[in-house]
Short mmCIF file of C-alpha atoms in Angstrom, two decimals:
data_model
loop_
_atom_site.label_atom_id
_atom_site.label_comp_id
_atom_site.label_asym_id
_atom_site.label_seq_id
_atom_site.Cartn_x
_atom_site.Cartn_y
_atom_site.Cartn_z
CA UNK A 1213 35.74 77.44 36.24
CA UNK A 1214 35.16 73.78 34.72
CA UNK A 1215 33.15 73.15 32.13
CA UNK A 1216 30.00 71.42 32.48
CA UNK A 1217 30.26 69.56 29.35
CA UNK A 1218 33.46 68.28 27.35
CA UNK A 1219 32.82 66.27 24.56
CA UNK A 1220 36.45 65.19 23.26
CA UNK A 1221 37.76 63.96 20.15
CA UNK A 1222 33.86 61.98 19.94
CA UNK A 1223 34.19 59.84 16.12
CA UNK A 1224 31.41 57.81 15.26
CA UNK A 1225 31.21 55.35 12.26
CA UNK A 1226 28.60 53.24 10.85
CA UNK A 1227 30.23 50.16 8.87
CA UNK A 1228 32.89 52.01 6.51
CA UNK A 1229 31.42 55.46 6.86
CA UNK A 1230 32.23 58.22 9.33
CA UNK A 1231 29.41 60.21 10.42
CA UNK A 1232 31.11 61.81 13.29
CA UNK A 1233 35.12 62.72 12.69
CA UNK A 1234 37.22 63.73 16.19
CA UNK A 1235 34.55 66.62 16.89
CA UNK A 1236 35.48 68.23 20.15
CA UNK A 1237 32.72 70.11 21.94
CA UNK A 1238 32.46 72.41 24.97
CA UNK A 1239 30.23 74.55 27.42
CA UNK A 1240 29.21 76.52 30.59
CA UNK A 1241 26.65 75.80 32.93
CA UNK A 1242 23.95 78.14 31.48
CA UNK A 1243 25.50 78.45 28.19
CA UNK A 1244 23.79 78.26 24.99
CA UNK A 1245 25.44 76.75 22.31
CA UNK A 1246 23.50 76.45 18.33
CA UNK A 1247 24.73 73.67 16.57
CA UNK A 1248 24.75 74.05 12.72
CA UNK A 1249 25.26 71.97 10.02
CA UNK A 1250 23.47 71.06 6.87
CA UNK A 1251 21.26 67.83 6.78
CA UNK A 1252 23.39 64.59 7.47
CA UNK A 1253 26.57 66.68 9.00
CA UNK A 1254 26.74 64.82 11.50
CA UNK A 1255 24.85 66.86 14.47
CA UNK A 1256 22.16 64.93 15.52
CA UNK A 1257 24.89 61.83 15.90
CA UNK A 1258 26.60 63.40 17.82
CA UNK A 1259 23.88 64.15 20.13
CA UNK A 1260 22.81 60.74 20.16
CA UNK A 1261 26.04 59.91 21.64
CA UNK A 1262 25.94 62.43 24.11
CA UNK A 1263 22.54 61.41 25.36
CA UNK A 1264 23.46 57.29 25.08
CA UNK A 1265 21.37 56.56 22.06
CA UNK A 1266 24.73 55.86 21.06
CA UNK A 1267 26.27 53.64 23.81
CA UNK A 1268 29.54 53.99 25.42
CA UNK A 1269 31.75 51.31 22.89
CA UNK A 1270 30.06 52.42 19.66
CA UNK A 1271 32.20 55.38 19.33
CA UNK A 1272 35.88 56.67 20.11
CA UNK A 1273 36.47 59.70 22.70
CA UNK A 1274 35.43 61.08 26.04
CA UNK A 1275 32.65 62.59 27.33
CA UNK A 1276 33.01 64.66 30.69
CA UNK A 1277 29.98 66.01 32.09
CA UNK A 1278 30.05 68.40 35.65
CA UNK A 1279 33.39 66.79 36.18
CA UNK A 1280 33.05 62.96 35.91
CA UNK A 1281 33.33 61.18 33.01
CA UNK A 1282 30.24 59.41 31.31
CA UNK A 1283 30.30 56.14 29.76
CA UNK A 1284 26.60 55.46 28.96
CA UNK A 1285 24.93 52.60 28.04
CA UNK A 1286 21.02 53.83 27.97
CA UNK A 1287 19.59 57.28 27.38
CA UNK A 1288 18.38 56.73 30.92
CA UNK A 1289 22.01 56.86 32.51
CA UNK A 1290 22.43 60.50 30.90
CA UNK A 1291 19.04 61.43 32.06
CA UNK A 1292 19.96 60.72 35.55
CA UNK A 1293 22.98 62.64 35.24
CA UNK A 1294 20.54 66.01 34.26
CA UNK A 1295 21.01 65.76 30.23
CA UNK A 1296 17.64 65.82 28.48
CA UNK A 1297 17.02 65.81 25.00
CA UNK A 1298 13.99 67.03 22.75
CA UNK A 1299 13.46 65.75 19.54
CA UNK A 1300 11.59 67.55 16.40
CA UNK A 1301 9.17 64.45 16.81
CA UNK A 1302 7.76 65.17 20.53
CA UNK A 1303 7.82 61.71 22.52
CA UNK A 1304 4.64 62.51 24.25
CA UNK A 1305 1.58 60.02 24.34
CA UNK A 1306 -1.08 62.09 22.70
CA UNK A 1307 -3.57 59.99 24.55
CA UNK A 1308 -2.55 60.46 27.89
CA UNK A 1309 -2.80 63.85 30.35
CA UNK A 1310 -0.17 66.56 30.43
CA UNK A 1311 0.35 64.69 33.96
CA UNK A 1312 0.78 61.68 33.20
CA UNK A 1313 3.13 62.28 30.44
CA UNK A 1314 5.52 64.55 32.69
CA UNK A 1315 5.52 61.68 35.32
CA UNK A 1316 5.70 58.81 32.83
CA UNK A 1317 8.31 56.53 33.88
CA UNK A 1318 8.79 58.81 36.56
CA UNK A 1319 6.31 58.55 39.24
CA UNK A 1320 5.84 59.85 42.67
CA UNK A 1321 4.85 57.05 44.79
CA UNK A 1322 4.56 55.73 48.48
CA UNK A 1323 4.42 52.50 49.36
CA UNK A 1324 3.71 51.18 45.67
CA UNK A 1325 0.91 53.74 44.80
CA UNK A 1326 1.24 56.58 43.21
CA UNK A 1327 0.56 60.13 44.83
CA UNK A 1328 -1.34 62.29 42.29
CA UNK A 1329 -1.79 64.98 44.04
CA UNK A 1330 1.91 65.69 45.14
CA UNK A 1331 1.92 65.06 41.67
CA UNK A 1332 -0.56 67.79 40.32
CA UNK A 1333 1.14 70.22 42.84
CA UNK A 1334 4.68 69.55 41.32
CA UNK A 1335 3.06 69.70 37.76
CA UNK A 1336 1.14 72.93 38.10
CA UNK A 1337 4.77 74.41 39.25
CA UNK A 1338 6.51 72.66 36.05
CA UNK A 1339 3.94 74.27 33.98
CA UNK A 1340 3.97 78.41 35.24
CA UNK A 1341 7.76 77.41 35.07
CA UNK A 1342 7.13 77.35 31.22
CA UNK A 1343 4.46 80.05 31.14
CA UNK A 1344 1.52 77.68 30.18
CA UNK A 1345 -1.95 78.04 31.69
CA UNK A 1346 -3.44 74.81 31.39
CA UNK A 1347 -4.91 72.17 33.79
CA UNK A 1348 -2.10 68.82 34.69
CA UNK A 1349 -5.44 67.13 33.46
CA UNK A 1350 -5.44 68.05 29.69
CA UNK A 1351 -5.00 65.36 27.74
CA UNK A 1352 -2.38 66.42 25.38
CA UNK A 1353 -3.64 65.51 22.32
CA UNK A 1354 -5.70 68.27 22.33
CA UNK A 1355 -3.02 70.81 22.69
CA UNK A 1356 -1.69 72.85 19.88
CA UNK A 1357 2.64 72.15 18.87
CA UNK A 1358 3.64 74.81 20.40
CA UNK A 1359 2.33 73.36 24.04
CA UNK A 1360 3.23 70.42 23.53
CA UNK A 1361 6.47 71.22 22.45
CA UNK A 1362 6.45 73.46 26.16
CA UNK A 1363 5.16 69.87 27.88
CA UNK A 1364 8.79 68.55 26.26
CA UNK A 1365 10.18 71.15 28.16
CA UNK A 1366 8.60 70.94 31.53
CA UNK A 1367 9.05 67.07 31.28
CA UNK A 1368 12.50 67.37 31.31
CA UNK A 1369 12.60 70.09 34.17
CA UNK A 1370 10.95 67.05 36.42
CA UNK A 1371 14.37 65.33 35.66
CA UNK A 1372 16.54 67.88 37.36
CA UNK A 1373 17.82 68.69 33.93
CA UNK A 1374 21.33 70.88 34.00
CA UNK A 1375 21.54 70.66 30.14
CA UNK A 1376 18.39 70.76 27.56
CA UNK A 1377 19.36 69.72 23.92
CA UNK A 1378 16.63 70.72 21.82
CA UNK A 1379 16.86 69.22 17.78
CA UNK A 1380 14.65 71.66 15.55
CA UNK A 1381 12.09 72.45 18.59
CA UNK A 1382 10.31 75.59 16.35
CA UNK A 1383 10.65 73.23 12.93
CA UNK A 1384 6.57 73.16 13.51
CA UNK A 1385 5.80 76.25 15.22
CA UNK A 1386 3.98 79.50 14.48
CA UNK A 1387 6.27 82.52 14.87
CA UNK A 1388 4.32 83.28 18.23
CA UNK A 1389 4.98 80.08 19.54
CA UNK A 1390 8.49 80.37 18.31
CA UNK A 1391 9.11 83.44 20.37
CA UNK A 1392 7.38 82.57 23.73
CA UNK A 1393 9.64 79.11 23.32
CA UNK A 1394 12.90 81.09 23.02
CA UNK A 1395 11.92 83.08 26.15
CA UNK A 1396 11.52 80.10 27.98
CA UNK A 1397 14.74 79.05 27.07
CA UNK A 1398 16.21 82.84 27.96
CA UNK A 1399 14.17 82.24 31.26
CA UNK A 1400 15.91 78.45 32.04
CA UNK A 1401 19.27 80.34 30.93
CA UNK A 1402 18.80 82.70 33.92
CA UNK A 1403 18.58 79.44 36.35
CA UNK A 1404 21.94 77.94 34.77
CA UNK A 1405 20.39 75.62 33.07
CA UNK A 1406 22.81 74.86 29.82
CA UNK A 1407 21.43 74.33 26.25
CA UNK A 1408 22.44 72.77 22.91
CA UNK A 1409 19.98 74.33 20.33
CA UNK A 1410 20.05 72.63 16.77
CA UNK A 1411 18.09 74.93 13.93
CA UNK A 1412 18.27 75.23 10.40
CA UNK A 1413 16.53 79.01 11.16
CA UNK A 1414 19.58 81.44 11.33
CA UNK A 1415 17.70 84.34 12.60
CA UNK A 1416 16.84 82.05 16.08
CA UNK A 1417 20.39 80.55 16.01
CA UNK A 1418 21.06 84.28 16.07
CA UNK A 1419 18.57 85.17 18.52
CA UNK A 1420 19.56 82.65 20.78
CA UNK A 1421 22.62 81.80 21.14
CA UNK A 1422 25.73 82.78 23.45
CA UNK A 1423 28.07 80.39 21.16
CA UNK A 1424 28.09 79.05 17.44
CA UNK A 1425 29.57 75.63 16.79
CA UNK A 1426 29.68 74.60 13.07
CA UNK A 1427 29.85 71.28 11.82
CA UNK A 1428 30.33 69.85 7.72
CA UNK A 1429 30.98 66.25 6.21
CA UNK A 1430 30.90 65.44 10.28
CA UNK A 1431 34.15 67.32 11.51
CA UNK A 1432 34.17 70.08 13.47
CA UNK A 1433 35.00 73.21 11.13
CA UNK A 1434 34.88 76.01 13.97
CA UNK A 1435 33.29 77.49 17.27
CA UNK A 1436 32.97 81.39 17.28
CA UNK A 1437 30.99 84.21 19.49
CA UNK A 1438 27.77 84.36 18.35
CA UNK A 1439 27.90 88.12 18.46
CA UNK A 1440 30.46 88.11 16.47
CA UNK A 1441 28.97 86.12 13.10
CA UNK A 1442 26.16 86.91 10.61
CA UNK A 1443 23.81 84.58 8.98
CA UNK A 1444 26.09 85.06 5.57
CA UNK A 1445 29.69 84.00 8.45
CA UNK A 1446 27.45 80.70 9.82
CA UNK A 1447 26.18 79.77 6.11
CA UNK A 1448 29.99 80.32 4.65
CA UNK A 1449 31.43 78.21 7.43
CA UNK A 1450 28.49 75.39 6.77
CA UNK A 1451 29.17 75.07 2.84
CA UNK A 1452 32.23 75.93 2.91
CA UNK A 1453 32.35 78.54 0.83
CA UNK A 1454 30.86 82.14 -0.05
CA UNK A 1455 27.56 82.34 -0.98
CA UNK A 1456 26.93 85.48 -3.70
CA UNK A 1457 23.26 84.94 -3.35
CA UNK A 1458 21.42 82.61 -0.87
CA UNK A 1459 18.74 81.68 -4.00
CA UNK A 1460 20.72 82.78 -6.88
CA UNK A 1461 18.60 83.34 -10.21
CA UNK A 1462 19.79 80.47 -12.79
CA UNK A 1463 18.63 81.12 -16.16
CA UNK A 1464 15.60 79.04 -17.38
CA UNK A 1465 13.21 78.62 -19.86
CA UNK A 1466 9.50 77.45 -19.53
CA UNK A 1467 7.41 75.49 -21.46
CA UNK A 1468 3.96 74.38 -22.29
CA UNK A 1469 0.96 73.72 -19.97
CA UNK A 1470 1.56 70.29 -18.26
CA UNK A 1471 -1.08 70.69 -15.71
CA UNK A 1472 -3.85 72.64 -14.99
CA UNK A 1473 -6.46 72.75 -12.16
CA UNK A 1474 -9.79 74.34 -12.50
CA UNK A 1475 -12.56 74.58 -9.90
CA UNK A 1476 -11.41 72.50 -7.08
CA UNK A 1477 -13.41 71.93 -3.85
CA UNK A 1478 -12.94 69.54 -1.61
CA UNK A 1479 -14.90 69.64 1.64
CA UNK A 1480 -14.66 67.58 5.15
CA UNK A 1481 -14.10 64.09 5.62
CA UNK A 1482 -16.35 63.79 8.38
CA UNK A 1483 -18.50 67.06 7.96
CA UNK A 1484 -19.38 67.99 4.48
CA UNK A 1485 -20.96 71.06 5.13
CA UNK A 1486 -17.48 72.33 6.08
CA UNK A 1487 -15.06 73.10 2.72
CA UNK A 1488 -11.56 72.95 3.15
CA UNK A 1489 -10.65 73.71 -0.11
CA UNK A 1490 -13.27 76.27 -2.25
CA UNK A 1491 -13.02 76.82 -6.17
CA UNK A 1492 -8.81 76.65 -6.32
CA UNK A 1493 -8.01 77.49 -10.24
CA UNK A 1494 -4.24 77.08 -10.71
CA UNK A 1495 -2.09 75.89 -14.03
CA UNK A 1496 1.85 74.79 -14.24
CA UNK A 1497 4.27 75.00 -17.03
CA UNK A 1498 7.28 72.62 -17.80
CA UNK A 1499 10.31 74.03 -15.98
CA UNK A 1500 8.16 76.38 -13.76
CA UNK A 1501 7.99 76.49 -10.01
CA UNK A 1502 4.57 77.25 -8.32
CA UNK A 1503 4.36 78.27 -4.87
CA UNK A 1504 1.40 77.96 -2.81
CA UNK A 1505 1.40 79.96 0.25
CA UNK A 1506 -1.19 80.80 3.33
CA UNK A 1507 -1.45 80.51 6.83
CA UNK A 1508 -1.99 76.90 8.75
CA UNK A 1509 -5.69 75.86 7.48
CA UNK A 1510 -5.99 77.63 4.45
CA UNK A 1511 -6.30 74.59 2.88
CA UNK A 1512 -3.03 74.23 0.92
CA UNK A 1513 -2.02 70.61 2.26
CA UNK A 1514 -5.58 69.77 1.05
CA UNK A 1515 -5.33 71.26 -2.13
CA UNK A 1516 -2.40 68.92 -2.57
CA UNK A 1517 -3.43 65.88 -1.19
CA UNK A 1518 -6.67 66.02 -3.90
CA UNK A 1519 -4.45 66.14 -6.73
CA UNK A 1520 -2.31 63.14 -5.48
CA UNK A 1521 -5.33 60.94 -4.79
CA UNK A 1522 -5.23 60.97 -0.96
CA UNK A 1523 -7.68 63.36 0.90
CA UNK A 1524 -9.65 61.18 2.73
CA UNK A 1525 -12.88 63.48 2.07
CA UNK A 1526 -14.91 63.89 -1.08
CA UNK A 1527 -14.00 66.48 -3.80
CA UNK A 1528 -14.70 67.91 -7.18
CA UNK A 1529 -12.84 69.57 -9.94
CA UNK A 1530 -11.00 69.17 -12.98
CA UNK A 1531 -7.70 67.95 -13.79
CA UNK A 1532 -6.03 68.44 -16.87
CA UNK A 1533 -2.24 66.71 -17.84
CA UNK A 1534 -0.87 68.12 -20.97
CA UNK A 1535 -4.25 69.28 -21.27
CA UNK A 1536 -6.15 65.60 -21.62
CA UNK A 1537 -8.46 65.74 -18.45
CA UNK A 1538 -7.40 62.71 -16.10
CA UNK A 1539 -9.16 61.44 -12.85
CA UNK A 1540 -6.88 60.93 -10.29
CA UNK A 1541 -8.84 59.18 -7.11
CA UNK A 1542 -5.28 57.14 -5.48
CA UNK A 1543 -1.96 57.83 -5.50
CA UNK A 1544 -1.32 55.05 -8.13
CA UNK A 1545 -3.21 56.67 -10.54
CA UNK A 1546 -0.78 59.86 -9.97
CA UNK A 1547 2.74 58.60 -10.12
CA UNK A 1548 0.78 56.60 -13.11
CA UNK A 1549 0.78 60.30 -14.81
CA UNK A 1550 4.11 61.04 -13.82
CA UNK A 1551 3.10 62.91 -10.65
CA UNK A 1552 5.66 62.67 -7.08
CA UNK A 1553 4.79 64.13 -3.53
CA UNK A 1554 7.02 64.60 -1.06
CA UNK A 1555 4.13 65.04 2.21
CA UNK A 1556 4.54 67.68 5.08
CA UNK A 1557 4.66 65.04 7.68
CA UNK A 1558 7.92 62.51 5.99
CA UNK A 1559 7.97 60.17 9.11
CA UNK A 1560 4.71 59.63 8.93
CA UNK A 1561 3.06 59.85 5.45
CA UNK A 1562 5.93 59.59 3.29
CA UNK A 1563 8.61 56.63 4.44
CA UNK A 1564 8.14 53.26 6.45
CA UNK A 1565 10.63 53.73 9.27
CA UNK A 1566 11.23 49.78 9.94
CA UNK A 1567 12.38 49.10 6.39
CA UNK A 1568 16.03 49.85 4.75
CA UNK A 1569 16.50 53.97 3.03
CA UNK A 1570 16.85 51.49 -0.54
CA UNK A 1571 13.21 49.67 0.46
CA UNK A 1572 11.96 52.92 0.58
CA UNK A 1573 13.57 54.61 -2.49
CA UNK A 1574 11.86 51.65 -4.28
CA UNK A 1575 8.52 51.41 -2.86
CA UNK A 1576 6.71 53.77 -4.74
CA UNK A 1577 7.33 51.68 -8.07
CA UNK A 1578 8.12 48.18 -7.43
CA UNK A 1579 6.29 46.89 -10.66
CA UNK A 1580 9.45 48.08 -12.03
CA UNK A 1581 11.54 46.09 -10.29
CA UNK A 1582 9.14 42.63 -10.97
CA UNK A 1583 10.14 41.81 -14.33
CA UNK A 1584 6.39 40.65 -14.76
CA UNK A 1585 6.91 38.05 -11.79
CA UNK A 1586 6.14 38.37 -8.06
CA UNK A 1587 10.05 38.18 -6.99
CA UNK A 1588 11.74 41.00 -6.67
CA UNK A 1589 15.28 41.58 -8.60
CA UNK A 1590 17.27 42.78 -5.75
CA UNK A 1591 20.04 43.88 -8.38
CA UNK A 1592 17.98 46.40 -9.42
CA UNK A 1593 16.36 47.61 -6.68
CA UNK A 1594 20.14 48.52 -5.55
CA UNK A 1595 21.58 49.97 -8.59
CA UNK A 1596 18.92 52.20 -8.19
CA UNK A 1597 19.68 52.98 -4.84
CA UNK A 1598 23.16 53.80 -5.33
CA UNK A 1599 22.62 55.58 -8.07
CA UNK A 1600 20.30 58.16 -5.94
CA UNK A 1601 22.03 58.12 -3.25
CA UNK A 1602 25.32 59.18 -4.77
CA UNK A 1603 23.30 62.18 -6.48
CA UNK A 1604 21.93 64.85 -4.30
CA UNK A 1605 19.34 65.74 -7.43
CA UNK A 1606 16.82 63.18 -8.73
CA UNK A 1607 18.49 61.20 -11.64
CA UNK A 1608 14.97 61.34 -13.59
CA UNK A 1609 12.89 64.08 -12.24
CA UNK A 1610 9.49 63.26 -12.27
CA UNK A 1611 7.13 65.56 -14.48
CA UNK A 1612 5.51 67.29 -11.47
CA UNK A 1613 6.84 66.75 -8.16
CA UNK A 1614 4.89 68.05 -5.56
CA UNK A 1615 6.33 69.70 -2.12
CA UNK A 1616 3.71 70.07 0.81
CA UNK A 1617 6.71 71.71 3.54
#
């Protein structure tokens, strides 16, 4: 029996680098493949080739798909040919219906006008098809991730799709949501639908998957049984290497109090009867690692966002840096006392898409890079960048670097 896909000897290159190196992949009609790699291995270029982000001309080797050869030149052409993709980021319109988002650029219409209800009746079938019980008329923006994330899915089952690719889908989920998702994806399995699932979570790669294709450095290292591998045989083939210990213990010392927290509240932007965060007490130590943990609304991405100068509500407490109490009220004032955050949301909160990866390295301290002028010395700003990006670890770590993940 034929494959449904054949993706053969695909390289990829982007001015002298290779991203993608003569990776050959393959798969059934129902199939599930997991693709794993660590970040920037290459897997999410090749799926952008696949799907014709990546045109037909921009890369070297041959994609087959159900027996004819694609040479795409829009994301469009694959879509037509039943390949869908889903991206971590959800490409829904959060101020539209789940209706009109299913149907957008893909309406039913007679004679120029658009038939809503043969609409509604083929999007209340799209949606028991993904086991959610909600009206075509919800606007989505006020569903939780986890429906949306099924409104991804059921937009792509109104395109006919034969293979789903799905890029971190559960990357924002709750475990519930995670586990009714991967029994939709079971479910589409039984109607031989095929799927490429991309996850960083083993134990779903696991879960999930018929197949498990490795990639590292962008080349393809191997394709085994998924039965037949553990977590410790995928994470071996990813480094390459053995791991003793996934977080190994590395001898460290810690030092004196560099920040302390007493008392913090901070309540509601728009409501301030309603605290988010309630008397939080918490002190640091040079060298030390702090985790924060509860569940989603607890109030830990506020508790954050107050000591880096950006909740957008009111809020009291004390600060204390090397124990001289500081207000802190903007972010400047923060990386002013040597503090870094790296937000939950990067795309959004923590980079500016449109501009260069050096623009952004840089933007956080340009006065640096001023020399008490307005114009900015471009020979600095990229020694710095080369010198980070050569180094996976931060050439001057920052006193206290906050992580809200």
């Amino acid at each position: 029996m034929p494959y449904l896909l054949e993706m053969k000897n695909i390289t990829k290159t982007f001015g002298s680098v290779k991203a993608i190196d003569n990776v050959s992949l393959r798969l059934n009609a129902g199939e599930i493949v997991s693709l794993c790699g660590e970040n920037g291995s290459g897997k999410s270029t090749l799926m952008k080739v696949l799907c014709g982000i990546y045109p037909h001309g921009s890369y070297e080797g041959e994609i087959i798909f159900a027996g004819e050869e694609i040479q795409a030149s829009h994301i469009r052409d694959t879509e037509r040919k039943g390949i869908a993709i889903i991206h971590q980021e959800l490409a829904l319109v959060k101020e539209l219906t789940v209706l009109e988002n299913i149907f957008l650029g893909n309406e039913i219409t007679h004679n120029g006008i658009m038939d809503y209800d043969l609409m509604t009746l083929r999007c209340q079938k799209l949606l028991a098809q993904v086991s959610l019980s909600i009206s075509p008329d919800t606007r989505v923006g006020d569903l939780g991730l986890g429906q949306q994330q099924l409104v991804e899915i059921a937009k792509a089952l109104n395109k006919q799709v034969r293979l789903l690719i799905l890029d971190e889908p559960t990357a924002s989920l709750t475990e519930q949501e995670t586990s009714v998702l991967l029994d939709i994806i079971r479910d589409l399995q039984q109607h031989g639908i095929a799927c490429i699932y991309i996850s960083h979570k083993l134990n779903e790669v696991k879960a999930i998957s018929d197949t498990i294709c490795v990639i590292r450095d962008g080349q393809h290292i191997g394709t085994r049984d998924a039965a037949g591998m553990s977590e410790d045989d995928i994470i071996t083939m990813m480094v390459g290497r053995e791991l003793t210990a996934l977080y190994p213990n590395e001898p460290h010392t810690t030092g004196d109090e560099i920040l302390r927290i007493e008392h913090l509240t901070a309540w509601h932007p728009v409501n301030r009867h309603i605290k988010r965060v309630n008397d939080v007490s918490f002190s640091l130590k040079r060298g030390e690692i702090l985790g924060i943990a509860g569940l989603v609304g607890a109030g830990r991405t506020e508790t954050i966002q107050c000591l880096f100068g950006v909740w957008p509500g009111q809020w009291e407490g004390k600060i204390y840096i090397d124990g001289k109490q500081v207000d802190i009220r903007n972010c400047q004032q923060a990386i002013a006392q040597g503090i870094a955050m790296v937000p939950e949301d990067r795309k959004r909160d923590g980079i500016v898409p449109v501009m260069a990866v050096g623009k952004n390295i840089t933007l956080a301290a340009l006065n640096k890079f001023t020399g008490g002028i307005s114009q900015l010395d471009d020979a600095a700003e990229q020694n710095v960048f080369w010198n980070q990006s050569s180094n996976s670890k931060l050439k001057r770590r920052p006193p206290t670097l906050l992580l809200d993940v």
